[in-house]
PDB file of C-alpha atoms in Angstrom:
ATOM      1  CA  UNK J  17     146.613 143.957  78.017  1.00 88.00           C
ATOM      2  CA  UNK J  18     144.642 146.788  76.322  1.00 94.00           C
ATOM      3  CA  UNK J  19     143.236 146.171  72.858  1.00 97.00           C
ATOM      4  CA  UNK J  20     142.210 148.617  70.122  1.00 97.00           C
ATOM      5  CA  UNK J  21     140.075 147.921  67.088  1.00 96.00           C
ATOM      6  CA  UNK J  22     140.149 150.320  64.132  1.00 97.00           C
ATOM      7  CA  UNK J  23     137.402 150.129  61.515  1.00 95.00           C
ATOM      8  CA  UNK J  24     137.725 152.060  58.263  1.00 96.00           C
ATOM      9  CA  UNK J  25     134.959 152.552  55.728  1.00 94.00           C
ATOM     10  CA  UNK J  26     133.701 154.847  52.991  1.00 96.00           C
ATOM     11  CA  UNK J  27     130.266 156.473  52.964  1.00 96.00           C
ATOM     12  CA  UNK J  28     128.478 159.451  51.466  1.00 95.00           C
ATOM     13  CA  UNK J  29     125.873 159.350  54.251  1.00 94.00           C
ATOM     14  CA  UNK J  30     127.690 161.452  56.855  1.00 91.00           C
ATOM     15  CA  UNK J  31     124.607 162.612  58.788  1.00 93.00           C
ATOM     16  CA  UNK J  32     123.128 159.126  58.991  1.00 93.00           C
ATOM     17  CA  UNK J  33     126.448 157.705  60.228  1.00 90.00           C
ATOM     18  CA  UNK J  34     126.722 160.394  62.894  1.00 89.00           C
ATOM     19  CA  UNK J  35     123.151 159.775  64.048  1.00 91.00           C
ATOM     20  CA  UNK J  36     123.690 156.017  64.193  1.00 90.00           C
ATOM     21  CA  UNK J  37     126.969 156.439  66.086  1.00 86.00           C
ATOM     22  CA  UNK J  38     125.409 158.828  68.612  1.00 87.00           C
ATOM     23  CA  UNK J  39     122.456 156.485  69.165  1.00 87.00           C
ATOM     24  CA  UNK J  40     124.844 153.546  69.667  1.00 83.00           C
ATOM     25  CA  UNK J  41     126.834 155.563  72.220  1.00 80.00           C
ATOM     26  CA  UNK J  42     123.636 156.023  74.246  1.00 82.00           C
ATOM     27  CA  UNK J  43     122.353 152.454  73.893  1.00 79.00           C
ATOM     28  CA  UNK J  44     125.422 150.218  73.692  1.00 72.00           C
ATOM     29  CA  UNK J  45     125.841 147.437  76.255  1.00 66.00           C
ATOM     30  CA  UNK J  46     127.802 148.175  79.426  1.00 73.00           C
ATOM     31  CA  UNK J  47     130.557 145.744  78.444  1.00 76.00           C
ATOM     32  CA  UNK J  48     131.388 147.837  75.380  1.00 84.00           C
ATOM     33  CA  UNK J  49     134.553 149.771  74.657  1.00 89.00           C
ATOM     34  CA  UNK J  50     135.958 152.053  77.302  1.00 88.00           C
ATOM     35  CA  UNK J  51     136.330 154.679  74.587  1.00 89.00           C
ATOM     36  CA  UNK J  52     134.809 154.967  71.123  1.00 88.00           C
ATOM     37  CA  UNK J  53     135.700 157.597  68.518  1.00 92.00           C
ATOM     38  CA  UNK J  54     134.225 158.036  65.054  1.00 91.00           C
ATOM     39  CA  UNK J  55     136.109 160.457  62.802  1.00 95.00           C
ATOM     40  CA  UNK J  56     136.051 161.584  59.179  1.00 95.00           C
ATOM     41  CA  UNK J  57     139.300 162.093  57.301  1.00 96.00           C
ATOM     42  CA  UNK J  58     139.692 165.830  56.557  1.00 96.00           C
ATOM     43  CA  UNK J  59     141.763 165.101  53.461  1.00 97.00           C
ATOM     44  CA  UNK J  60     139.486 162.366  52.108  1.00 96.00           C
ATOM     45  CA  UNK J  61     135.840 163.332  52.643  1.00 95.00           C
ATOM     46  CA  UNK J  62     133.652 160.278  52.966  1.00 96.00           C
ATOM     47  CA  UNK J  63     136.458 158.191  54.534  1.00 97.00           C
ATOM     48  CA  UNK J  64     135.558 157.334  58.130  1.00 96.00           C
ATOM     49  CA  UNK J  65     137.580 155.716  60.904  1.00 96.00           C
ATOM     50  CA  UNK J  66     136.162 154.295  64.097  1.00 93.00           C
ATOM     51  CA  UNK J  67     138.504 153.562  67.000  1.00 95.00           C
ATOM     52  CA  UNK J  68     137.241 151.345  69.831  1.00 93.00           C
ATOM     53  CA  UNK J  69     139.430 150.917  72.917  1.00 95.00           C
ATOM     54  CA  UNK J  70     138.921 147.908  75.196  1.00 95.00           C
ATOM     55  CA  UNK J  71     140.556 146.823  78.435  1.00 94.00           C
ATOM     56  CA  UNK J  72     141.356 143.398  76.944  1.00 94.00           C
ATOM     57  CA  UNK J  73     141.097 141.420  73.714  1.00 94.00           C
ATOM     58  CA  UNK J  74     138.703 139.018  75.442  1.00 94.00           C
ATOM     59  CA  UNK J  75     136.373 141.897  76.358  1.00 94.00           C
ATOM     60  CA  UNK J  76     136.397 143.083  72.734  1.00 94.00           C
ATOM     61  CA  UNK J  77     135.559 139.612  71.411  1.00 93.00           C
ATOM     62  CA  UNK J  78     132.744 139.146  73.933  1.00 93.00           C
ATOM     63  CA  UNK J  79     131.341 142.532  72.916  1.00 91.00           C
ATOM     64  CA  UNK J  80     131.651 141.685  69.213  1.00 90.00           C
ATOM     65  CA  UNK J  81     129.690 138.477  69.794  1.00 91.00           C
ATOM     66  CA  UNK J  82     126.648 140.237  71.257  1.00 90.00           C
ATOM     67  CA  UNK J  83     123.537 140.383  69.043  1.00 91.00           C
ATOM     68  CA  UNK J  84     123.219 144.148  69.654  1.00 89.00           C
ATOM     69  CA  UNK J  85     126.747 144.728  68.381  1.00 90.00           C
ATOM     70  CA  UNK J  86     126.085 142.601  65.300  1.00 90.00           C
ATOM     71  CA  UNK J  87     122.902 144.559  64.540  1.00 91.00           C
ATOM     72  CA  UNK J  88     124.779 147.859  64.890  1.00 90.00           C
ATOM     73  CA  UNK J  89     127.575 146.649  62.600  1.00 91.00           C
ATOM     74  CA  UNK J  90     125.014 145.577  60.004  1.00 93.00           C
ATOM     75  CA  UNK J  91     123.382 149.030  60.060  1.00 93.00           C
ATOM     76  CA  UNK J  92     126.829 150.592  59.603  1.00 92.00           C
ATOM     77  CA  UNK J  93     127.560 148.268  56.646  1.00 93.00           C
ATOM     78  CA  UNK J  94     124.331 149.363  54.958  1.00 94.00           C
ATOM     79  CA  UNK J  95     125.470 152.998  55.145  1.00 94.00           C
ATOM     80  CA  UNK J  96     128.963 152.191  53.859  1.00 95.00           C
ATOM     81  CA  UNK J  97     130.193 151.789  50.312  1.00 94.00           C
ATOM     82  CA  UNK J  98     131.883 148.408  50.224  1.00 92.00           C
ATOM     83  CA  UNK J  99     133.151 146.296  53.071  1.00 92.00           C
ATOM     84  CA  UNK J 100     134.773 147.886  56.120  1.00 93.00           C
ATOM     85  CA  UNK J 101     138.455 147.280  56.869  1.00 95.00           C
ATOM     86  CA  UNK J 102     139.252 146.015  60.383  1.00 94.00           C
ATOM     87  CA  UNK J 103     142.593 146.432  62.140  1.00 96.00           C
ATOM     88  CA  UNK J 104     143.008 144.627  65.487  1.00 95.00           C
ATOM     89  CA  UNK J 105     145.779 145.995  67.678  1.00 96.00           C
ATOM     90  CA  UNK J 106     147.377 144.821  70.926  1.00 95.00           C
ATOM     91  CA  UNK J 107     148.556 147.927  72.759  1.00 94.00           C
ATOM     92  CA  UNK J 108     152.341 147.765  73.183  1.00 92.00           C
ATOM     93  CA  UNK J 109     152.710 151.098  74.981  1.00 91.00           C
ATOM     94  CA  UNK J 110     150.274 153.689  76.299  1.00 87.00           C
ATOM     95  CA  UNK J 111     150.590 157.111  77.885  1.00 86.00           C
ATOM     96  CA  UNK J 112     147.829 159.000  79.645  1.00 76.00           C
TER      97      UNK J 112
END
């Protein structure tokens, strides 16, 4: 069953976040998300949302446990103000 993780955080370092996200997209392990989107809220500048789509929950947890993923998350935390908010979602319905 598909799984989606949403990560929300605040930051005033937009350019650094974009650079880090683009670098991660190039370097991330092959078992990473099938799709990854980082977006900034148009109505709340400095509020960012990352959406990672995985084929399964198990794949997401294996990816989260990798040292490379942990290092990336730590770099993101250093650019954020406060702790990120995680939302873990089992996909109930999907259209393509």
